[in-house]
JSON list of C-alpha atoms in Angstrom, two decimals:
[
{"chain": "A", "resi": 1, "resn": "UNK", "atom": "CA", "xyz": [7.10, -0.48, -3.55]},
{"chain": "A", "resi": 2, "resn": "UNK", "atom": "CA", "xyz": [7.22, -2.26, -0.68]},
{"chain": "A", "resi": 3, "resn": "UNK", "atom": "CA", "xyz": [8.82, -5.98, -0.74]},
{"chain": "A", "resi": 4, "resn": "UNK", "atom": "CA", "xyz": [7.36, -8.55, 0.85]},
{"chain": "A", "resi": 5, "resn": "UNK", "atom": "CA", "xyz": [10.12, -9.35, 3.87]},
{"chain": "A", "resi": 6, "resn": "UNK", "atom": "CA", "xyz": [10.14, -5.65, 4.50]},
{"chain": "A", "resi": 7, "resn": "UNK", "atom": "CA", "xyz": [6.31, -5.84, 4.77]},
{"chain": "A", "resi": 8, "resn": "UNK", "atom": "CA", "xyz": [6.45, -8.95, 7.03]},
{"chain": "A", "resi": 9, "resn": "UNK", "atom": "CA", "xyz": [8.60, -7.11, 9.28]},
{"chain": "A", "resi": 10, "resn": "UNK", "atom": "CA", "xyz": [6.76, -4.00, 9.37]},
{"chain": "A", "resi": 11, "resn": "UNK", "atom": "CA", "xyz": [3.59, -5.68, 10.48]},
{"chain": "A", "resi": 12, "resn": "UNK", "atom": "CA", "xyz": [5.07, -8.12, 13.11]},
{"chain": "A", "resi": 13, "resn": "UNK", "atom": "CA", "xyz": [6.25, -4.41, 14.55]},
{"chain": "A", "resi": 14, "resn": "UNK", "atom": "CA", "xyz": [9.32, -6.16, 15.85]},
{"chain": "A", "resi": 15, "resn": "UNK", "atom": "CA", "xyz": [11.61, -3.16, 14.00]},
{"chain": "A", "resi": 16, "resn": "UNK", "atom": "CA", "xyz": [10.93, 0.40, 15.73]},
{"chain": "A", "resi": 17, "resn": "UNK", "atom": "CA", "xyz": [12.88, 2.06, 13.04]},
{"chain": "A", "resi": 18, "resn": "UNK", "atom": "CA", "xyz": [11.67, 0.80, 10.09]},
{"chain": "A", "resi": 19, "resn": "UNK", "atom": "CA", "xyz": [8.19, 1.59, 11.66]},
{"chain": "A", "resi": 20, "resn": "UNK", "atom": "CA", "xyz": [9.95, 5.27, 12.16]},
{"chain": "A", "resi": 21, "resn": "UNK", "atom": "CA", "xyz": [10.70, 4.99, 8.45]},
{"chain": "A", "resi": 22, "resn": "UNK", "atom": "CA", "xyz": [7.21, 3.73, 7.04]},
{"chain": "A", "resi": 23, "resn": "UNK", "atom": "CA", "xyz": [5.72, 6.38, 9.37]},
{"chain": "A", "resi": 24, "resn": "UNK", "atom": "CA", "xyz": [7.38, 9.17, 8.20]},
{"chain": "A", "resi": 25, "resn": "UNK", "atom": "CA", "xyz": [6.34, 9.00, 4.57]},
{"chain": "A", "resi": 26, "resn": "UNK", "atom": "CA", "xyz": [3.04, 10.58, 3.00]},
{"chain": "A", "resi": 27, "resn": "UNK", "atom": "CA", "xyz": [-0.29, 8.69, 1.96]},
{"chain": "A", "resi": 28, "resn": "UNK", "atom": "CA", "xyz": [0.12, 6.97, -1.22]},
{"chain": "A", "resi": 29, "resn": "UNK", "atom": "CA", "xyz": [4.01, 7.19, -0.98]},
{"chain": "A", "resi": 30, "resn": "UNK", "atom": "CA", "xyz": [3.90, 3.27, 0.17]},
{"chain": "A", "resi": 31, "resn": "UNK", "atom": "CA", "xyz": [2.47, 0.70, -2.34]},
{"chain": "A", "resi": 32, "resn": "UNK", "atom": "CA", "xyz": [2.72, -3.48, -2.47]},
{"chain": "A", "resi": 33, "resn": "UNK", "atom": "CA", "xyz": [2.48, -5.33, -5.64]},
{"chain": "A", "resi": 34, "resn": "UNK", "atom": "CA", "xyz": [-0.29, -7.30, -6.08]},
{"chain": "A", "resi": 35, "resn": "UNK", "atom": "CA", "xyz": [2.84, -10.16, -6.21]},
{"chain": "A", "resi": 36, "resn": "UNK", "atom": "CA", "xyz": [3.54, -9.29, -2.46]},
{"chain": "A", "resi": 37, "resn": "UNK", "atom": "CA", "xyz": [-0.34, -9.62, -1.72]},
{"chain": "A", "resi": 38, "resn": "UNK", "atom": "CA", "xyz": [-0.01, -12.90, -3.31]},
{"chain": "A", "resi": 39, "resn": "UNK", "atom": "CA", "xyz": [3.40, -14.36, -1.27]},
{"chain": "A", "resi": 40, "resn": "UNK", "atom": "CA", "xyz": [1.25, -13.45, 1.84]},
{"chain": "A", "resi": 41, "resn": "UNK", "atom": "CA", "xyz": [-1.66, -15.41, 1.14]},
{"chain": "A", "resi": 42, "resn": "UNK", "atom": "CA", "xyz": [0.62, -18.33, 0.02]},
{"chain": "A", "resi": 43, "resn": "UNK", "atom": "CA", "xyz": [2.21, -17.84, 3.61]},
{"chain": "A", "resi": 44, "resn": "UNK", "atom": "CA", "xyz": [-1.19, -17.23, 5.45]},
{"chain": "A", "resi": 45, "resn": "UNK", "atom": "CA", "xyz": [-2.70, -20.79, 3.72]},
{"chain": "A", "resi": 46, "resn": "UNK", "atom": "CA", "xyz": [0.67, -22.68, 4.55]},
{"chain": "A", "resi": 47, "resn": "UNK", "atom": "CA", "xyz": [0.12, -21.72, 8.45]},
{"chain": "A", "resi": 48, "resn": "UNK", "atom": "CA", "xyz": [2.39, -18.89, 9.08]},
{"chain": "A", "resi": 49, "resn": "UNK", "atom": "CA", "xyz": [1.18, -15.24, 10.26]},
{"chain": "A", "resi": 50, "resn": "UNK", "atom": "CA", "xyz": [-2.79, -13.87, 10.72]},
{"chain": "A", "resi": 51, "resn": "UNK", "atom": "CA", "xyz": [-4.07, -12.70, 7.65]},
{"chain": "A", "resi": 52, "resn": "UNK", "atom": "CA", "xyz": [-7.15, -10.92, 10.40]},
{"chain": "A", "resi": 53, "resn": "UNK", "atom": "CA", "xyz": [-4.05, -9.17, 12.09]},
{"chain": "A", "resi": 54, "resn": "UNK", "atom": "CA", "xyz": [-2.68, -8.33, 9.11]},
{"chain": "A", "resi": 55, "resn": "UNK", "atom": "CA", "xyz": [-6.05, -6.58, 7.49]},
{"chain": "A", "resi": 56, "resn": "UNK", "atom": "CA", "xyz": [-5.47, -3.06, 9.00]},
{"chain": "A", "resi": 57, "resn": "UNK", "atom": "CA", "xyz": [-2.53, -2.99, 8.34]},
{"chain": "A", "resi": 58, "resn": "UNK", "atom": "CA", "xyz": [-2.95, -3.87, 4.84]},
{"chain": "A", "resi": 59, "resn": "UNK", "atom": "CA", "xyz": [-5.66, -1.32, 4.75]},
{"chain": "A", "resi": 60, "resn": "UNK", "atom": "CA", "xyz": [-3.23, 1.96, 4.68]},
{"chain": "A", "resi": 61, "resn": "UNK", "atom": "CA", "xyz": [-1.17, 0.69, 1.85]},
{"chain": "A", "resi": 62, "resn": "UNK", "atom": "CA", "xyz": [-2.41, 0.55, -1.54]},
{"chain": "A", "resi": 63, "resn": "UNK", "atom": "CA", "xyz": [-1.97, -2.26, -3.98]},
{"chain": "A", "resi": 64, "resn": "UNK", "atom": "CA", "xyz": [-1.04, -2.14, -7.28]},
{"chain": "A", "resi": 65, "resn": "UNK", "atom": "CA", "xyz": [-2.21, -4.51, -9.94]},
{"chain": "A", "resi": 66, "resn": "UNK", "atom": "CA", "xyz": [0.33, -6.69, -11.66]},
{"chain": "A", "resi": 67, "resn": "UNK", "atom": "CA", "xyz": [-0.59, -5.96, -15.26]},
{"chain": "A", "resi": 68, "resn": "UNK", "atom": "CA", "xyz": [0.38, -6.15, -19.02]},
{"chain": "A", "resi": 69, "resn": "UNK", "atom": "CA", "xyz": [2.89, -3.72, -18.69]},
{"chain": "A", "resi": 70, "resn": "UNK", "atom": "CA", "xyz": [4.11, -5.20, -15.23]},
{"chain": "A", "resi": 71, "resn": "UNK", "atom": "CA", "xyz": [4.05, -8.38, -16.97]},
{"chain": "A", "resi": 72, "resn": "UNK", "atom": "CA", "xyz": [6.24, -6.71, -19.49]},
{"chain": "A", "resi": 73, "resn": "UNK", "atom": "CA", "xyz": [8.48, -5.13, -17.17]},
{"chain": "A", "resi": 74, "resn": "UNK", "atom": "CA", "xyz": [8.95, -8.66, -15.09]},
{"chain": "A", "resi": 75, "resn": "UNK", "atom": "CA", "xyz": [9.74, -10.43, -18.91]},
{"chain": "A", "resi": 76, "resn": "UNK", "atom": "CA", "xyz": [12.48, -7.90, -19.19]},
{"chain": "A", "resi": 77, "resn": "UNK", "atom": "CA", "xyz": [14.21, -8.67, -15.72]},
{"chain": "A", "resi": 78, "resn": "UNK", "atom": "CA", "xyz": [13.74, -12.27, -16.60]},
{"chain": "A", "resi": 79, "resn": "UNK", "atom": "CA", "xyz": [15.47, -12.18, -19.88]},
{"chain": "A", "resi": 80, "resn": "UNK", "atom": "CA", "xyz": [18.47, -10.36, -18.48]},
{"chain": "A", "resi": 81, "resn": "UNK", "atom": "CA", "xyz": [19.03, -12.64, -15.77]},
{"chain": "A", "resi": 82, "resn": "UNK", "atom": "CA", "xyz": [21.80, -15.45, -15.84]},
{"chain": "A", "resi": 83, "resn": "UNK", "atom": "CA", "xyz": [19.72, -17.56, -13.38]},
{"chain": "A", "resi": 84, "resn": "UNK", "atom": "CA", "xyz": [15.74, -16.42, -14.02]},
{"chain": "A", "resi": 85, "resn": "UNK", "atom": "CA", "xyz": [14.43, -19.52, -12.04]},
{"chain": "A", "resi": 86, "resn": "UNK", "atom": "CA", "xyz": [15.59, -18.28, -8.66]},
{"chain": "A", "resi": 87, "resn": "UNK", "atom": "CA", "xyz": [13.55, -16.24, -6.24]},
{"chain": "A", "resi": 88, "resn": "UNK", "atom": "CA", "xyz": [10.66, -15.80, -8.68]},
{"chain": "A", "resi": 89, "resn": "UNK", "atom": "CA", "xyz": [8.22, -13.54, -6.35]},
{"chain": "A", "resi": 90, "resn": "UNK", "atom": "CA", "xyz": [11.62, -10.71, -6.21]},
{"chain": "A", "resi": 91, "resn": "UNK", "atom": "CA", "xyz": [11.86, -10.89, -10.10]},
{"chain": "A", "resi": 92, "resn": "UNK", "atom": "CA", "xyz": [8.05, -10.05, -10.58]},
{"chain": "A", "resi": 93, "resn": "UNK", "atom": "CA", "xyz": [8.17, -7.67, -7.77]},
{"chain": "A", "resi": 94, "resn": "UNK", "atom": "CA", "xyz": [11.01, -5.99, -9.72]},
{"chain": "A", "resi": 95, "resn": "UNK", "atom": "CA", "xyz": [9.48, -6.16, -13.07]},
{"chain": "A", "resi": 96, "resn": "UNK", "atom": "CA", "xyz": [6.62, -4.37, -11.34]},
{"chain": "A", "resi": 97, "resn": "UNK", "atom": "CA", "xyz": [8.77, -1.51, -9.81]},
{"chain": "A", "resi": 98, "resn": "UNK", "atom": "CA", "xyz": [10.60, -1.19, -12.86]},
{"chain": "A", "resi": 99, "resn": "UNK", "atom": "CA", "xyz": [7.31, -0.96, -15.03]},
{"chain": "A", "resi": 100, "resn": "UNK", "atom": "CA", "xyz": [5.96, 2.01, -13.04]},
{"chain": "A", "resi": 101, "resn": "UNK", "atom": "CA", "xyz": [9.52, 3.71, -11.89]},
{"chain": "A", "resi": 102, "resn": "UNK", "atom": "CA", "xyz": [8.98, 2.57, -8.33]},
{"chain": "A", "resi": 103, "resn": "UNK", "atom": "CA", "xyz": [11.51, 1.91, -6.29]},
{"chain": "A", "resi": 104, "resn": "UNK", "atom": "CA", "xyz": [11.69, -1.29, -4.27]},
{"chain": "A", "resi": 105, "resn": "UNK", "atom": "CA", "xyz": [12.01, -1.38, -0.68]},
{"chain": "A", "resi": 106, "resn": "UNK", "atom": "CA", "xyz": [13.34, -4.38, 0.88]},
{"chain": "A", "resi": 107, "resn": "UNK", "atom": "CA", "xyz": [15.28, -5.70, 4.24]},
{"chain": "A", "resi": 108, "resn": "UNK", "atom": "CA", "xyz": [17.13, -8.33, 1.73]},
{"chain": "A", "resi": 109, "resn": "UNK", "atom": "CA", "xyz": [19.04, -6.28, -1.07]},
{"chain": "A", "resi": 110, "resn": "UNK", "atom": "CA", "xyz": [20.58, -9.50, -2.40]},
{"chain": "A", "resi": 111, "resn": "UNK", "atom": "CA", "xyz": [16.99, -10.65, -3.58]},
{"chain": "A", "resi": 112, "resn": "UNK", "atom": "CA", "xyz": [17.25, -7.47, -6.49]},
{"chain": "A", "resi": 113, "resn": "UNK", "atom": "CA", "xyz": [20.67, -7.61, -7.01]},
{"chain": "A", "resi": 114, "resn": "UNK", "atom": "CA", "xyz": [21.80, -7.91, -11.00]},
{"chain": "A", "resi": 115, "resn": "UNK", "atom": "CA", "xyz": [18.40, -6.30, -12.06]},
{"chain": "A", "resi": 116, "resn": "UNK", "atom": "CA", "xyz": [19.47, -3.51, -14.58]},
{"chain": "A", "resi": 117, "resn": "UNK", "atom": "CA", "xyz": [17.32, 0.15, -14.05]},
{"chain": "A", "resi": 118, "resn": "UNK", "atom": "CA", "xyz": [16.04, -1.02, -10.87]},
{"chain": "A", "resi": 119, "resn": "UNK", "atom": "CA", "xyz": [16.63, 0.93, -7.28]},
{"chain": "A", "resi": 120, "resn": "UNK", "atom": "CA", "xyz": [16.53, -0.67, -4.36]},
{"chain": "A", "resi": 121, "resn": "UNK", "atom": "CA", "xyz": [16.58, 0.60, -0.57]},
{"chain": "A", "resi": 122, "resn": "UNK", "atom": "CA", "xyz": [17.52, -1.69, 1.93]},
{"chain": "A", "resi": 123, "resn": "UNK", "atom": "CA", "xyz": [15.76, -0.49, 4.84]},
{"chain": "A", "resi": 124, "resn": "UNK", "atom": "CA", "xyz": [17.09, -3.57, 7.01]},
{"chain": "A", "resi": 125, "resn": "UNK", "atom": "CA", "xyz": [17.24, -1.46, 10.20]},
{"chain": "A", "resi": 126, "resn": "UNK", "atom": "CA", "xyz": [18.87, -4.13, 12.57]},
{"chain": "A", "resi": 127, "resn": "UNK", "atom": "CA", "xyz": [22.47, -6.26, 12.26]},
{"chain": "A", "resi": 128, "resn": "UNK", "atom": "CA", "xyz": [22.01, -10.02, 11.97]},
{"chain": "A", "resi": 129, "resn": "UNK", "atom": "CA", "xyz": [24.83, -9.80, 14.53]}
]
């Protein structure tokens, strides 16, 4: 399950190797939450990105409804979390993964950390450095 900042990257194609990455997996093998879907409106309404550029990109990976048992799944990280408030989009997004077995695919590890069950690939290809 892809996360949203990993998804952002991926379409700006500023990151050849996570492209490489996202490439090389099968059809179906690639999902977004319907959280992430959600986060990129917010971000397309508040003036930042093309939603129109964004469409076929969107198109090749499938998203997955946030339901009761992602709902479940996002009450479970929530309760086990010292500080729930913070970064609420990452805890739903995990709750999601977690729900269905996914694993979550991010370029910001530190978003999932201290979420028991829940794998996370940091696929952050390039050094802030």
């Amino acid at each position: 399950m892809l996360d949203t900042n990993v998804l952002i990257h991926a379409m700006r194609g500023a990151d050849d190797i996570l492209i490489e990455r996202m490439e090389a997996c099968l059809a179906g093998e690639l999902v977004i939450s319907a959280i992430t879907l959600g986060e990129l409106e917010h971000g397309w309404r508040a003036g930042h990105g093309d939603r129109e550029a964004a469409r076929p990109f969107l198109a090749l990976v499938p998203v997955l409804p946030f339901d009761a048992k992602a709902a479940e799944g996002f009450g479970a990280v929530m309760a086990g979390l010292s500080k729930p408030k913070r970064r609420t989009y990452d805890r739903q997004i995990a709750g999601h993964a977690l729900s269905l077995g996914l694993v979550v695919v991010t370029s910001d590890a530190s978003g999932f950390a201290g979420i028991a069950g829940l794998q996370v690939e940091d696929w952050k290809a390039r050094s802030d450095g």
